[in-house]
Coordinates of C-alpha atoms in Angstrom, one line a residue:
Chain A
M180 CA -25.6 -88.9 25.9
A181 CA -28.3 -87.9 23.5
T182 CA -30.5 -90.5 21.9
I183 CA -29.6 -90.5 18.3
Q184 CA -32.5 -89.4 16.1
Q185 CA -32.6 -90.3 12.5
P186 CA -32.0 -87.2 10.3
S187 CA -35.1 -86.1 8.5
R188 CA -33.9 -87.3 5.1
T189 CA -32.2 -90.6 4.4
T190 CA -28.6 -90.9 3.4
P191 CA -28.1 -92.2 -0.1
P192 CA -27.9 -96.0 0.1
G193 CA -26.0 -98.5 -2.0
P194 CA -23.1 -98.2 -4.4
L195 CA -21.9 -94.7 -3.6
P196 CA -18.5 -94.9 -2.0
Q197 CA -18.5 -94.2 1.7
R198 CA -16.4 -91.1 1.4
R199 CA -18.6 -89.3 -1.1
G200 CA -21.6 -90.1 1.1
R201 CA -20.0 -88.5 4.1
L202 CA -19.0 -85.4 2.2
R203 CA -22.5 -85.1 0.8
R204 CA -24.0 -85.4 4.2
I205 CA -21.8 -82.7 5.6
R206 CA -22.7 -80.5 2.7
Q207 CA -26.4 -81.2 3.2
D208 CA -26.1 -80.5 6.9
W209 CA -24.4 -77.2 6.5
W210 CA -27.0 -75.4 8.5
I211 CA -26.3 -77.7 11.5
Y212 CA -22.7 -76.6 11.5
L213 CA -23.8 -73.0 11.2
F214 CA -25.9 -73.5 14.3
L215 CA -22.9 -74.9 16.1
L216 CA -20.5 -72.3 14.9
P217 CA -20.7 -69.9 17.9
T218 CA -20.2 -72.8 20.3
I219 CA -17.3 -74.3 18.3
L220 CA -15.5 -71.0 17.9
G221 CA -16.1 -69.9 21.5
Y222 CA -15.4 -73.3 23.0
G223 CA -12.4 -73.8 20.8
A224 CA -10.8 -70.5 21.7
Y225 CA -11.8 -70.2 25.3
T226 CA -11.9 -73.8 26.5
V227 CA -10.0 -76.2 24.3
Y228 CA -7.2 -73.8 23.4
P229 CA -6.4 -72.8 27.0
L230 CA -6.5 -76.5 27.9
V231 CA -3.7 -77.2 25.3
A232 CA -1.9 -73.9 25.7
S233 CA -1.5 -74.4 29.4
W234 CA 0.6 -77.4 28.7
W235 CA 2.8 -75.5 26.2
Y236 CA 3.2 -72.5 28.6
A237 CA 4.2 -74.9 31.3
F238 CA 7.4 -75.7 29.4
L239 CA 8.4 -72.0 29.0
D240 CA 10.3 -69.6 31.0
W241 CA 8.1 -66.6 30.6
P242 CA 8.6 -63.6 32.8
G243 CA 5.7 -61.2 33.0
F244 CA 3.7 -60.1 30.0
A245 CA 6.8 -60.3 27.7
A246 CA 5.8 -61.2 24.2
T247 CA 6.6 -64.8 24.6
G248 CA 8.7 -67.2 26.6
T249 CA 11.7 -69.4 25.9
F250 CA 11.5 -73.2 26.0
V251 CA 13.1 -74.7 29.0
G252 CA 11.7 -78.3 29.0
I253 CA 10.5 -79.7 32.3
E254 CA 12.4 -77.2 34.4
N255 CA 9.3 -75.6 35.7
F256 CA 8.0 -78.9 36.9
E257 CA 11.3 -79.8 38.6
R258 CA 11.2 -76.5 40.3
L259 CA 7.6 -76.9 41.4
L260 CA 8.3 -80.3 43.0
E261 CA 11.0 -78.7 45.1
D262 CA 9.0 -75.5 45.9
D263 CA 7.8 -75.7 49.5
L264 CA 5.2 -73.0 48.8
F265 CA 3.7 -75.1 46.1
W266 CA 3.4 -78.1 48.3
N267 CA 2.1 -75.9 51.1
A268 CA -0.7 -74.7 48.7
F269 CA -1.3 -78.2 47.5
W270 CA -1.8 -79.6 51.0
N271 CA -3.9 -76.7 52.0
S272 CA -6.2 -77.5 49.1
I273 CA -6.3 -81.1 50.1
V274 CA -7.1 -80.3 53.7
F275 CA -9.7 -77.9 52.6
L276 CA -11.3 -80.6 50.5
V277 CA -11.1 -83.4 53.0
V278 CA -12.5 -81.3 55.9
A279 CA -15.0 -79.2 54.0
V280 CA -16.7 -81.6 51.6
P281 CA -17.8 -84.2 54.2
L282 CA -19.0 -81.4 56.4
R283 CA -21.0 -79.7 53.6
V284 CA -22.4 -83.0 52.2
G285 CA -23.3 -84.4 55.7
L286 CA -24.7 -81.3 57.2
A287 CA -26.8 -80.7 54.0
L288 CA -28.1 -84.2 54.1
A289 CA -29.2 -83.8 57.8
L290 CA -30.9 -80.6 56.9
A291 CA -32.6 -82.0 53.9
L292 CA -33.9 -85.0 55.9
V293 CA -35.4 -82.6 58.5
L294 CA -36.9 -80.4 55.8
N295 CA -38.2 -83.3 53.9
R296 CA -40.4 -84.5 56.8
A297 CA -44.1 -83.8 56.5
K298 CA -44.2 -82.6 60.1
T299 CA -41.5 -79.9 60.0
P300 CA -43.2 -76.5 60.0
F301 CA -42.2 -73.5 57.8
K302 CA -40.3 -75.7 55.4
G303 CA -40.4 -73.2 52.6
F304 CA -39.1 -70.5 54.8
F305 CA -36.1 -72.5 56.1
R306 CA -35.3 -73.7 52.6
T307 CA -35.1 -70.1 51.3
L308 CA -33.1 -69.0 54.3
F309 CA -30.4 -71.7 54.0
F310 CA -30.3 -71.1 50.3
L311 CA -29.8 -67.3 50.6
P312 CA -26.0 -67.3 50.9
V313 CA -25.7 -69.4 47.8
V314 CA -26.9 -66.6 45.5
T315 CA -24.4 -64.1 47.0
T316 CA -21.1 -63.0 45.6
G317 CA -18.3 -65.1 47.1
A318 CA -15.7 -62.3 47.0
I319 CA -18.0 -59.9 48.9
I320 CA -18.9 -62.6 51.4
G321 CA -15.2 -63.1 52.0
I322 CA -14.8 -59.4 52.9
V323 CA -17.9 -59.3 55.0
F324 CA -16.6 -62.2 57.1
T325 CA -13.2 -60.5 57.6
L326 CA -15.3 -58.0 59.6
L327 CA -17.5 -60.6 61.3
L328 CA -14.5 -62.7 62.4
D329 CA -12.4 -59.8 63.5
A330 CA -11.2 -59.9 67.1
G331 CA -13.6 -57.0 67.8
G332 CA -16.3 -58.5 65.7
P333 CA -19.6 -60.1 66.8
V334 CA -18.4 -63.8 66.5
S335 CA -15.4 -63.3 68.8
L336 CA -17.5 -61.2 71.2
A337 CA -20.3 -63.7 71.4
M338 CA -17.8 -66.5 72.0
V339 CA -16.1 -64.6 74.8
K340 CA -19.4 -63.7 76.4
S341 CA -20.6 -67.3 76.3
G342 CA -17.4 -68.5 77.8
L343 CA -16.2 -70.4 74.7
L344 CA -13.1 -68.1 74.4
D345 CA -11.0 -66.6 77.1
S346 CA -10.0 -63.6 75.2
P347 CA -11.1 -62.1 71.8
A348 CA -9.5 -63.8 68.8
N349 CA -9.3 -63.2 65.1
F350 CA -9.6 -66.5 63.4
V351 CA -8.7 -65.2 60.1
A352 CA -5.5 -63.6 61.2
D353 CA -4.3 -66.7 63.1
P354 CA -2.1 -69.1 61.0
D355 CA -3.5 -72.0 63.0
T356 CA -7.1 -71.3 62.2
S357 CA -7.2 -69.2 59.0
L358 CA -7.7 -72.2 56.7
Y359 CA -10.5 -73.6 59.0
A360 CA -12.1 -70.2 59.1
G361 CA -12.2 -70.3 55.3
I362 CA -13.7 -73.8 55.4
A363 CA -16.4 -72.7 57.9
V364 CA -17.4 -69.7 55.7
W365 CA -17.4 -71.9 52.6
V366 CA -19.7 -74.4 54.2
W367 CA -21.9 -71.6 55.4
K368 CA -22.1 -70.1 51.9
W369 CA -22.7 -73.3 49.9
L370 CA -24.7 -75.5 52.3
G371 CA -28.0 -74.4 50.8
I372 CA -27.3 -75.7 47.3
T373 CA -26.2 -79.1 48.5
M374 CA -29.3 -79.2 50.6
I375 CA -31.4 -78.6 47.5
Y376 CA -29.5 -81.4 45.7
W377 CA -30.4 -83.7 48.6
L378 CA -34.0 -82.6 48.7
A379 CA -34.2 -83.4 45.0
A380 CA -32.7 -86.8 45.7
L381 CA -35.1 -87.5 48.6
Q382 CA -38.0 -86.7 46.4
T383 CA -37.1 -89.7 44.2
I384 CA -37.8 -92.1 47.1
P385 CA -41.4 -93.1 46.8
R386 CA -43.6 -92.5 49.8
D387 CA -44.7 -96.2 50.0
V388 CA -41.1 -97.1 50.8
H389 CA -41.4 -95.0 53.9
E390 CA -44.8 -96.5 54.7
A391 CA -43.5 -100.1 54.3
A392 CA -40.7 -99.3 56.7
M393 CA -43.1 -97.9 59.2
I394 CA -45.2 -101.1 59.0
D395 CA -42.1 -103.2 59.6
G396 CA -41.5 -101.1 62.7
A397 CA -38.3 -99.5 61.4
G398 CA -38.8 -95.8 62.3
G399 CA -36.4 -92.9 62.5
W400 CA -32.7 -93.9 62.5
R401 CA -33.2 -97.5 61.5
E402 CA -35.4 -96.6 58.6
F403 CA -32.8 -94.0 57.5
R404 CA -29.9 -96.4 58.0
H405 CA -31.3 -99.5 56.2
V406 CA -33.9 -98.0 53.8
T407 CA -33.2 -94.4 52.9
L408 CA -29.4 -94.5 52.9
P409 CA -28.9 -97.4 50.4
L410 CA -31.3 -95.6 48.0
L411 CA -29.2 -92.4 48.3
V412 CA -25.8 -93.9 47.6
P413 CA -25.8 -93.0 43.9
F414 CA -26.8 -89.4 44.8
L415 CA -24.1 -89.4 47.5
V416 CA -21.4 -90.1 44.9
I417 CA -22.6 -87.5 42.4
I418 CA -23.2 -84.8 45.1
T419 CA -19.8 -85.5 46.6
L420 CA -18.2 -85.1 43.1
I421 CA -19.9 -81.8 42.5
D422 CA -18.9 -80.5 45.9
T423 CA -15.4 -81.8 45.6
V424 CA -14.8 -79.9 42.4
A425 CA -16.4 -76.9 44.0
A426 CA -14.0 -77.2 46.9
L427 CA -11.1 -76.8 44.5
N428 CA -12.5 -73.6 43.1
V429 CA -12.5 -71.4 46.2
F430 CA -10.4 -68.5 44.8
D431 CA -12.9 -65.7 45.3
L432 CA -13.7 -66.5 48.9
M433 CA -10.2 -67.4 50.1
Q434 CA -8.5 -64.5 48.3
T435 CA -10.8 -61.9 49.9
L436 CA -11.1 -63.6 53.3
T437 CA -7.5 -64.4 54.0
G438 CA -5.6 -63.6 50.8
G439 CA -3.8 -66.9 51.5
G440 CA -2.3 -65.6 54.7
P441 CA -1.2 -65.1 57.3
S442 CA 2.2 -66.3 56.0
F443 CA 0.7 -68.6 53.4
S444 CA -1.2 -70.6 56.1
S445 CA -4.4 -70.6 54.0
E446 CA -3.0 -70.3 50.5
V447 CA -4.8 -72.8 48.2
I448 CA -3.5 -73.8 44.8
E449 CA -5.5 -71.2 42.9
I450 CA -4.1 -68.4 45.0
F451 CA -0.6 -69.8 44.4
I452 CA -1.3 -69.7 40.6
F453 CA -2.8 -66.2 40.7
R454 CA 0.0 -64.9 42.9
T455 CA 2.7 -66.4 40.7
A456 CA 1.2 -65.3 37.4
F457 CA -0.3 -61.9 38.2
Q458 CA 0.8 -60.5 41.5
A459 CA 4.4 -61.3 41.9
T460 CA 6.9 -58.5 41.3
V461 CA 8.3 -60.6 38.5
P462 CA 5.3 -62.6 37.2
E463 CA 6.2 -66.0 36.0
L464 CA 3.6 -67.2 33.5
G465 CA 5.4 -70.5 32.6
Y466 CA 5.9 -71.5 36.2
A467 CA 2.3 -70.6 37.1
S468 CA 1.1 -72.6 34.1
A469 CA 3.0 -75.6 35.3
A470 CA 1.2 -75.3 38.6
A471 CA -2.1 -74.9 36.8
V472 CA -1.5 -78.0 34.8
L473 CA -0.8 -80.1 37.9
F474 CA -3.9 -78.5 39.4
G475 CA -6.0 -79.5 36.4
L476 CA -4.7 -83.0 36.5
L477 CA -5.6 -83.2 40.2
T478 CA -9.1 -82.1 39.5
M479 CA -9.5 -84.5 36.5
A480 CA -8.1 -87.4 38.6
I481 CA -10.6 -86.7 41.4
A482 CA -13.5 -86.4 38.9
V483 CA -12.5 -89.7 37.1
V484 CA -12.2 -91.6 40.4
Q485 CA -15.6 -90.4 41.5
A486 CA -17.2 -91.0 38.1
L487 CA -16.0 -94.6 38.4
G488 CA -17.4 -94.7 41.9
F489 CA -20.7 -93.5 40.5
R490 CA -20.9 -96.1 37.8
W491 CA -20.1 -98.7 40.4
A492 CA -22.8 -97.5 42.7
R493 CA -25.3 -97.4 39.9
R494 CA -24.4 -101.0 39.0
Q495 CA -24.9 -102.0 42.6
M496 CA -28.3 -100.4 42.5
G497 CA -29.2 -102.2 39.3
G498 CA -28.2 -105.5 40.7
A499 CA -30.4 -104.9 43.8
R500 CA -33.5 -104.3 41.7
Chain B
M1069 CA -23.5 -80.4 64.3
T1070 CA -26.8 -81.6 63.1
P1071 CA -26.3 -85.3 62.2
P1072 CA -26.3 -86.3 65.9
R1073 CA -29.4 -84.3 66.4
I1074 CA -31.2 -86.5 63.9
E1075 CA -30.0 -89.5 65.8
T1076 CA -31.3 -88.2 69.1
A1077 CA -34.8 -87.8 67.7
P1078 CA -35.7 -91.5 67.6
E1079 CA -33.6 -92.3 70.7
S1080 CA -35.5 -89.9 72.9
G1081 CA -38.7 -91.4 71.4
R1082 CA -37.6 -94.8 72.4
G1083 CA -37.1 -93.6 75.9
L1084 CA -40.6 -92.4 76.0
A1085 CA -42.2 -95.7 75.1
A1086 CA -41.6 -97.5 78.3
P1087 CA -42.7 -101.2 78.0
P1088 CA -41.0 -102.9 75.1
A1089 CA -44.1 -104.8 74.1
Q1090 CA -45.9 -101.5 73.3
K1091 CA -42.9 -100.1 71.5
R1092 CA -44.1 -100.9 68.1
S1093 CA -47.6 -99.5 68.3
S1094 CA -46.5 -96.4 70.2
R1095 CA -44.0 -95.5 67.6
F1096 CA -46.6 -96.0 65.0
L1097 CA -49.4 -94.0 66.6
R1098 CA -47.6 -91.3 68.6
R1099 CA -44.6 -89.6 67.1
P1100 CA -41.8 -88.9 69.6
R1101 CA -42.6 -85.4 70.5
P1102 CA -39.7 -84.3 72.6
G1103 CA -37.3 -85.4 69.9
Q1104 CA -39.4 -83.5 67.3
T1105 CA -39.1 -80.3 69.4
M1106 CA -35.4 -80.7 69.8
V1107 CA -34.9 -81.1 66.1
F1108 CA -37.0 -78.0 65.5
V1109 CA -35.0 -76.0 68.1
G1110 CA -31.8 -77.1 66.5
L1111 CA -33.2 -76.0 63.1
L1112 CA -34.0 -72.6 64.5
V1113 CA -30.5 -72.2 66.0
L1114 CA -28.9 -73.1 62.7
A1115 CA -31.3 -70.8 60.8
G1116 CA -30.1 -68.0 63.2
L1117 CA -26.5 -68.6 62.2
W1118 CA -27.4 -68.4 58.6
I1119 CA -29.4 -65.2 58.7
Y1120 CA -27.2 -63.4 61.3
P1121 CA -24.4 -62.2 58.9
F1122 CA -27.0 -60.5 56.7
I1123 CA -28.7 -58.7 59.5
W1124 CA -25.3 -57.7 60.9
L1125 CA -24.2 -56.4 57.5
V1126 CA -27.3 -54.2 57.1
S1127 CA -26.9 -52.9 60.6
A1128 CA -23.2 -52.2 60.1
S1129 CA -23.9 -50.3 56.9
L1130 CA -26.0 -47.9 58.9
K1131 CA -23.6 -47.3 61.8
S1132 CA -20.5 -45.1 61.9
S1133 CA -17.2 -46.8 61.6
S1134 CA -16.4 -46.4 65.3
E1135 CA -19.8 -47.7 66.3
I1136 CA -19.4 -51.1 64.4
F1137 CA -16.8 -52.4 66.7
G1138 CA -17.5 -50.2 69.7
R1139 CA -21.0 -51.2 70.8
G1140 CA -20.7 -54.9 71.4
L1141 CA -23.5 -57.1 70.0
N1142 CA -26.1 -54.3 69.7
L1143 CA -27.5 -54.5 66.2
F1144 CA -29.4 -51.2 66.3
P1145 CA -27.4 -48.2 65.1
E1146 CA -27.7 -45.2 67.4
D1147 CA -28.5 -42.9 64.6
P1148 CA -28.7 -44.4 61.1
V1149 CA -25.9 -43.1 58.9
W1150 CA -27.4 -43.1 55.4
E1151 CA -24.5 -41.2 54.1
N1152 CA -22.5 -44.5 54.1
Y1153 CA -24.5 -45.4 51.0
S1154 CA -24.3 -42.2 49.1
Q1155 CA -20.5 -42.1 49.8
A1156 CA -19.9 -45.6 48.5
W1157 CA -22.2 -45.0 45.5
T1158 CA -20.7 -41.7 44.3
E1159 CA -17.3 -41.1 45.9
V1160 CA -15.9 -44.5 45.9
G1161 CA -17.3 -45.2 42.4
F1162 CA -19.8 -48.0 43.0
D1163 CA -22.2 -46.4 40.5
R1164 CA -19.6 -47.1 37.9
Y1165 CA -18.9 -50.6 39.2
F1166 CA -22.6 -51.3 39.3
L1167 CA -23.0 -50.3 35.7
N1168 CA -20.1 -52.5 34.7
S1169 CA -21.6 -55.5 36.5
V1170 CA -24.9 -55.0 34.8
L1171 CA -23.4 -54.7 31.3
I1172 CA -21.1 -57.7 31.8
T1173 CA -23.8 -59.9 33.3
G1174 CA -26.3 -58.9 30.6
G1175 CA -23.9 -59.6 27.8
T1176 CA -22.8 -62.9 29.2
V1177 CA -26.4 -64.1 29.7
L1178 CA -27.3 -63.1 26.2
L1179 CA -24.2 -64.8 24.7
I1180 CA -24.7 -68.0 26.6
V1181 CA -28.5 -68.2 25.9
I1182 CA -28.0 -67.8 22.2
R1183 CA -25.1 -70.0 21.7
S1184 CA -26.4 -72.8 24.0
A1185 CA -29.9 -72.7 22.4
L1186 CA -28.5 -73.0 18.9
A1187 CA -26.1 -75.8 19.8
G1188 CA -28.6 -77.6 22.0
Y1189 CA -31.2 -77.6 19.3
V1190 CA -29.0 -79.4 16.7
L1191 CA -27.4 -81.6 19.4
G1192 CA -30.8 -82.7 20.8
R1193 CA -32.7 -83.3 17.5
F1194 CA -30.3 -84.2 14.8
D1195 CA -27.6 -86.7 14.0
F1196 CA -24.6 -85.4 12.1
I1197 CA -21.0 -86.2 11.4
G1198 CA -18.8 -85.1 14.2
K1199 CA -21.5 -85.2 16.9
K1200 CA -19.9 -87.8 19.0
P1201 CA -16.4 -86.2 19.2
L1202 CA -18.1 -82.9 20.0
I1203 CA -19.9 -84.4 23.0
A1204 CA -16.8 -86.2 24.1
V1205 CA -14.9 -82.9 24.2
F1206 CA -17.8 -81.3 26.2
L1207 CA -17.7 -84.1 28.7
I1208 CA -13.9 -84.1 29.1
T1209 CA -13.8 -80.4 29.8
F1210 CA -16.9 -80.4 32.0
F1211 CA -15.0 -80.0 35.3
L1212 CA -12.1 -77.9 34.0
P1213 CA -11.2 -75.5 36.8
E1214 CA -11.1 -71.7 36.2
G1215 CA -7.7 -71.4 37.7
Y1216 CA -6.4 -73.7 35.0
T1217 CA -7.5 -71.7 32.0
I1218 CA -7.1 -68.2 33.3
I1219 CA -3.5 -67.6 32.0
P1220 CA -4.1 -68.6 28.4
I1221 CA -7.5 -66.8 28.3
T1222 CA -5.8 -63.7 29.5
Q1223 CA -3.1 -64.0 26.8
L1224 CA -5.7 -64.7 24.1
T1225 CA -7.8 -61.7 25.1
D1226 CA -4.7 -59.6 25.1
Q1227 CA -3.8 -60.7 21.6
L1228 CA -7.3 -60.0 20.4
G1229 CA -6.9 -56.5 21.8
L1230 CA -9.8 -56.9 24.2
L1231 CA -8.1 -57.0 27.5
N1232 CA -9.5 -53.7 28.9
T1233 CA -12.9 -53.8 27.4
H1234 CA -16.4 -55.1 28.5
L1235 CA -16.5 -57.3 25.4
G1236 CA -13.3 -59.0 26.5
V1237 CA -14.7 -59.9 29.9
I1238 CA -18.0 -61.0 28.4
L1239 CA -16.2 -63.3 25.9
G1240 CA -14.0 -64.6 28.7
L1241 CA -17.0 -65.5 30.8
G1242 CA -19.4 -66.7 28.2
A1243 CA -17.7 -68.0 25.1
G1244 CA -16.3 -71.2 26.5
G1245 CA -17.4 -73.6 29.2
Q1246 CA -21.0 -73.4 30.5
I1247 CA -21.7 -76.8 28.9
A1248 CA -24.5 -77.5 31.4
S1249 CA -26.6 -74.9 29.6
T1250 CA -26.1 -76.5 26.2
L1251 CA -27.0 -79.9 27.7
L1252 CA -30.1 -78.5 29.3
Y1253 CA -31.3 -77.2 25.9
A1254 CA -30.4 -80.4 24.2
G1255 CA -32.4 -82.5 26.7
Y1256 CA -35.4 -80.3 26.3
F1257 CA -35.4 -80.1 22.5
R1258 CA -34.9 -83.8 22.3
Q1259 CA -38.3 -84.6 23.8
L1260 CA -40.3 -82.3 21.6
P1261 CA -42.5 -84.1 19.0
K1262 CA -41.0 -84.4 15.6
E1263 CA -44.3 -83.3 14.0
L1264 CA -43.4 -79.7 15.0
E1265 CA -40.7 -79.4 12.4
E1266 CA -42.7 -81.4 9.7
C1267 CA -45.7 -79.1 10.0
A1268 CA -43.5 -76.0 9.9
R1269 CA -41.7 -77.3 6.9
L1270 CA -44.9 -77.9 5.1
D1271 CA -45.7 -74.3 5.7
G1272 CA -42.5 -73.5 3.9
A1273 CA -40.4 -72.5 6.8
G1274 CA -36.6 -73.0 6.6
H1275 CA -34.3 -74.3 9.4
F1276 CA -33.7 -70.8 10.7
R1277 CA -37.4 -69.8 10.8
I1278 CA -38.3 -73.1 12.5
F1279 CA -35.7 -72.5 15.1
F1280 CA -36.4 -68.8 15.9
Q1281 CA -40.2 -68.8 15.5
V1282 CA -41.2 -72.2 16.8
M1283 CA -38.4 -74.0 18.7
F1284 CA -36.7 -71.2 20.6
P1285 CA -40.0 -69.7 22.0
L1286 CA -41.1 -73.2 23.0
A1287 CA -38.0 -73.7 25.1
W1288 CA -38.7 -70.7 27.3
P1289 CA -38.6 -72.7 30.5
I1290 CA -35.0 -73.7 29.7
T1291 CA -34.2 -70.2 28.7
A1292 CA -35.5 -69.0 32.1
T1293 CA -33.3 -71.6 33.9
V1294 CA -30.2 -70.8 31.9
T1295 CA -30.7 -67.1 32.4
I1296 CA -31.0 -67.5 36.1
L1297 CA -28.0 -69.8 36.4
T1298 CA -25.9 -67.6 34.1
F1299 CA -27.0 -64.4 35.9
L1300 CA -25.8 -65.9 39.2
F1301 CA -22.5 -67.0 37.7
A1302 CA -21.7 -63.8 35.9
W1303 CA -22.8 -61.4 38.7
N1304 CA -20.8 -63.3 41.3
T1305 CA -17.7 -64.1 39.3
Y1306 CA -14.4 -62.7 40.6
L1307 CA -11.2 -64.2 39.2
L1308 CA -11.6 -63.3 35.5
P1309 CA -12.8 -59.7 36.0
L1310 CA -10.1 -59.2 38.5
V1311 CA -7.3 -60.3 36.2
F1312 CA -8.8 -58.5 33.2
T1313 CA -9.1 -55.2 34.9
L1314 CA -5.8 -55.1 36.8
S1315 CA -4.7 -52.2 34.7
E1316 CA -8.1 -50.6 34.0
P1317 CA -9.9 -49.4 37.1
G1318 CA -12.8 -48.0 35.1
L1319 CA -13.9 -51.5 34.1
R1320 CA -14.1 -53.0 37.6
T1321 CA -17.2 -55.0 38.5
L1322 CA -18.8 -54.8 42.0
A1323 CA -16.9 -57.8 43.3
V1324 CA -13.6 -56.4 42.1
G1325 CA -14.4 -52.9 43.2
M1326 CA -15.2 -54.1 46.6
T1327 CA -11.8 -55.6 47.1
V1328 CA -10.1 -52.5 45.9
F1329 CA -12.2 -50.5 48.3
V1330 CA -10.8 -52.6 51.1
G1331 CA -7.3 -52.0 50.0
E1332 CA -7.7 -48.2 49.7
Y1333 CA -10.0 -47.3 52.6
D1334 CA -9.1 -50.1 55.1
T1335 CA -10.7 -48.5 58.1
D1336 CA -13.9 -47.3 56.5
W1337 CA -15.8 -50.4 57.8
S1338 CA -19.3 -48.9 57.5
G1339 CA -18.6 -47.8 54.0
M1340 CA -17.5 -51.3 53.2
A1341 CA -20.7 -52.7 54.7
A1342 CA -22.8 -50.2 52.7
A1343 CA -20.9 -51.1 49.5
A1344 CA -21.4 -54.8 50.2
V1345 CA -25.2 -54.3 50.6
I1346 CA -25.2 -52.4 47.3
S1347 CA -23.4 -55.3 45.6
L1348 CA -25.5 -58.1 47.1
L1349 CA -28.9 -56.4 47.0
P1350 CA -29.7 -57.0 43.3
V1351 CA -28.9 -60.7 43.3
I1352 CA -30.8 -61.2 46.6
A1353 CA -33.8 -59.2 45.3
V1354 CA -33.9 -61.3 42.1
F1355 CA -33.7 -64.4 44.2
V1356 CA -36.5 -63.4 46.6
V1357 CA -38.8 -62.6 43.7
L1358 CA -38.0 -65.7 41.7
Q1359 CA -37.1 -68.1 44.5
R1360 CA -39.3 -71.0 43.4
K1361 CA -37.8 -70.8 39.9
F1362 CA -34.2 -70.6 41.3
V1363 CA -34.6 -73.7 43.4
D1364 CA -36.3 -75.6 40.7
S1365 CA -33.7 -74.5 38.2
I1366 CA -30.9 -75.9 40.3
A1367 CA -32.6 -79.0 41.3
G1368 CA -33.7 -79.6 37.7
A1369 CA -30.2 -79.0 36.4
V1370 CA -28.8 -81.6 38.8
K1371 CA -31.4 -84.2 38.0
Q1372 CA -30.3 -83.9 34.4

């Protein structure tokens, strides 16, 4: 990560045994560790400890906020694998990811391409406008959209008036559409930030590449397909990774928009965990932790696969140069 | 929706340039104007979809509850009902929620700026034993989802006796995670010239004075970026304050208070809209004032 800089003083060379040298260095660098102390303490307690503790909790039968749980081995995992509601939440999360991420990444790229063109007027204004929902609070946006998407709300009214719908419909309260309503709102809220990522990526393409393409007679779509797109592949991978992880963290929006309903039709894994751990009549912390552990593994696996893809893409780029 | 629109631009341009022999020069000299216009119209429609919810929200917050769903698509309230705001503010308790949000956001920003600047400084400029494992831990936990850590963090906070306090929420939000901020500081401090420290040391300054009087002030662009990103994160966060304040209504933040409002007054739509405006206004106002910095912060953070 960081390029390693030599410390300002030299470590004692020669005959001193390695061990004493290390100890001496640590003692000499005491102030460095003092600078790191807040991070090490905070990170240890609030990131590393939860990471490990979740695994331990996952093996406990732990009802509610009782002092502690009793060890039950892999029983929680066995139960989870047979729990239809867990699989329902799991597949909802996957559907969310598979539908929402390409939509967000693709639409944002299209938008960035238009806003990156010299000829598009009011670029700054449009950029601000599309970015506006990004800064808003997801939980509040979820509530606002329950009103907007209500059967008597403006979306349904406008669709009926324009003939897209026969009769007023509430997309949030319909089990067939609730998950997709969530996806639409999520894309609406977060499109702007992905657009900014893409704009930053497009800035890295030198202008003369565009000019060279023009001279070769490759305008518009062909230039995009054969010149711009290959240069954007590494960015595509990293932006997809960021957005994929984001698509797994949709608790605030989904909880307030649909609450996972109706009848669990839009319950994603996070809502399942929250419901099991904090909202059930008999909260089950161990069981919820087991679900959280599987959820964490899923996130990690996706991140690793995409990081490998990123490395591959970068190597391809290097080879091309 | 939009990708095909991009495709249509050059296609309609191709239709314009009739003889194939002139195709090349015509594309070079004359841009395909009908396509251009279509793209722009598409952009306008999309922009309308993006701004409409906000306009509707403000309009709804000034209507009476029966008017919201009773007057079709008309955005103008018959007679602005400003009481919606005062009611949400005092009776429902959004004054309290607002204060909680400010305290928690402020505390979290402070905590993250201090701890990230300190760690970023030594990580960016010095080599020490244990540096590599530390960075490895940071990278492994970079994408750790919040839903994964929430149960142990709640337990830990409970054991520390901080479950129903502002401090508990601040620590829960700011003590762990947020590695991007540390890496931003590390990247910035790394490229500052080494002479800075040498000069300061010749003047007799110790490590702490060098950091607080020379280095930290120099890093103000990063401090601004981290402050903006953390402000957004802390103001908008929901899961952790929700869980931490389940049994303590006095500690609710705006986002949590809003959802409780929905549960308790489920037909007071105009009150809900007013409360939503109150909650969103500060973050939107800060964004509008600092928008260049916002966008640069996020683009810059990604490039790193």
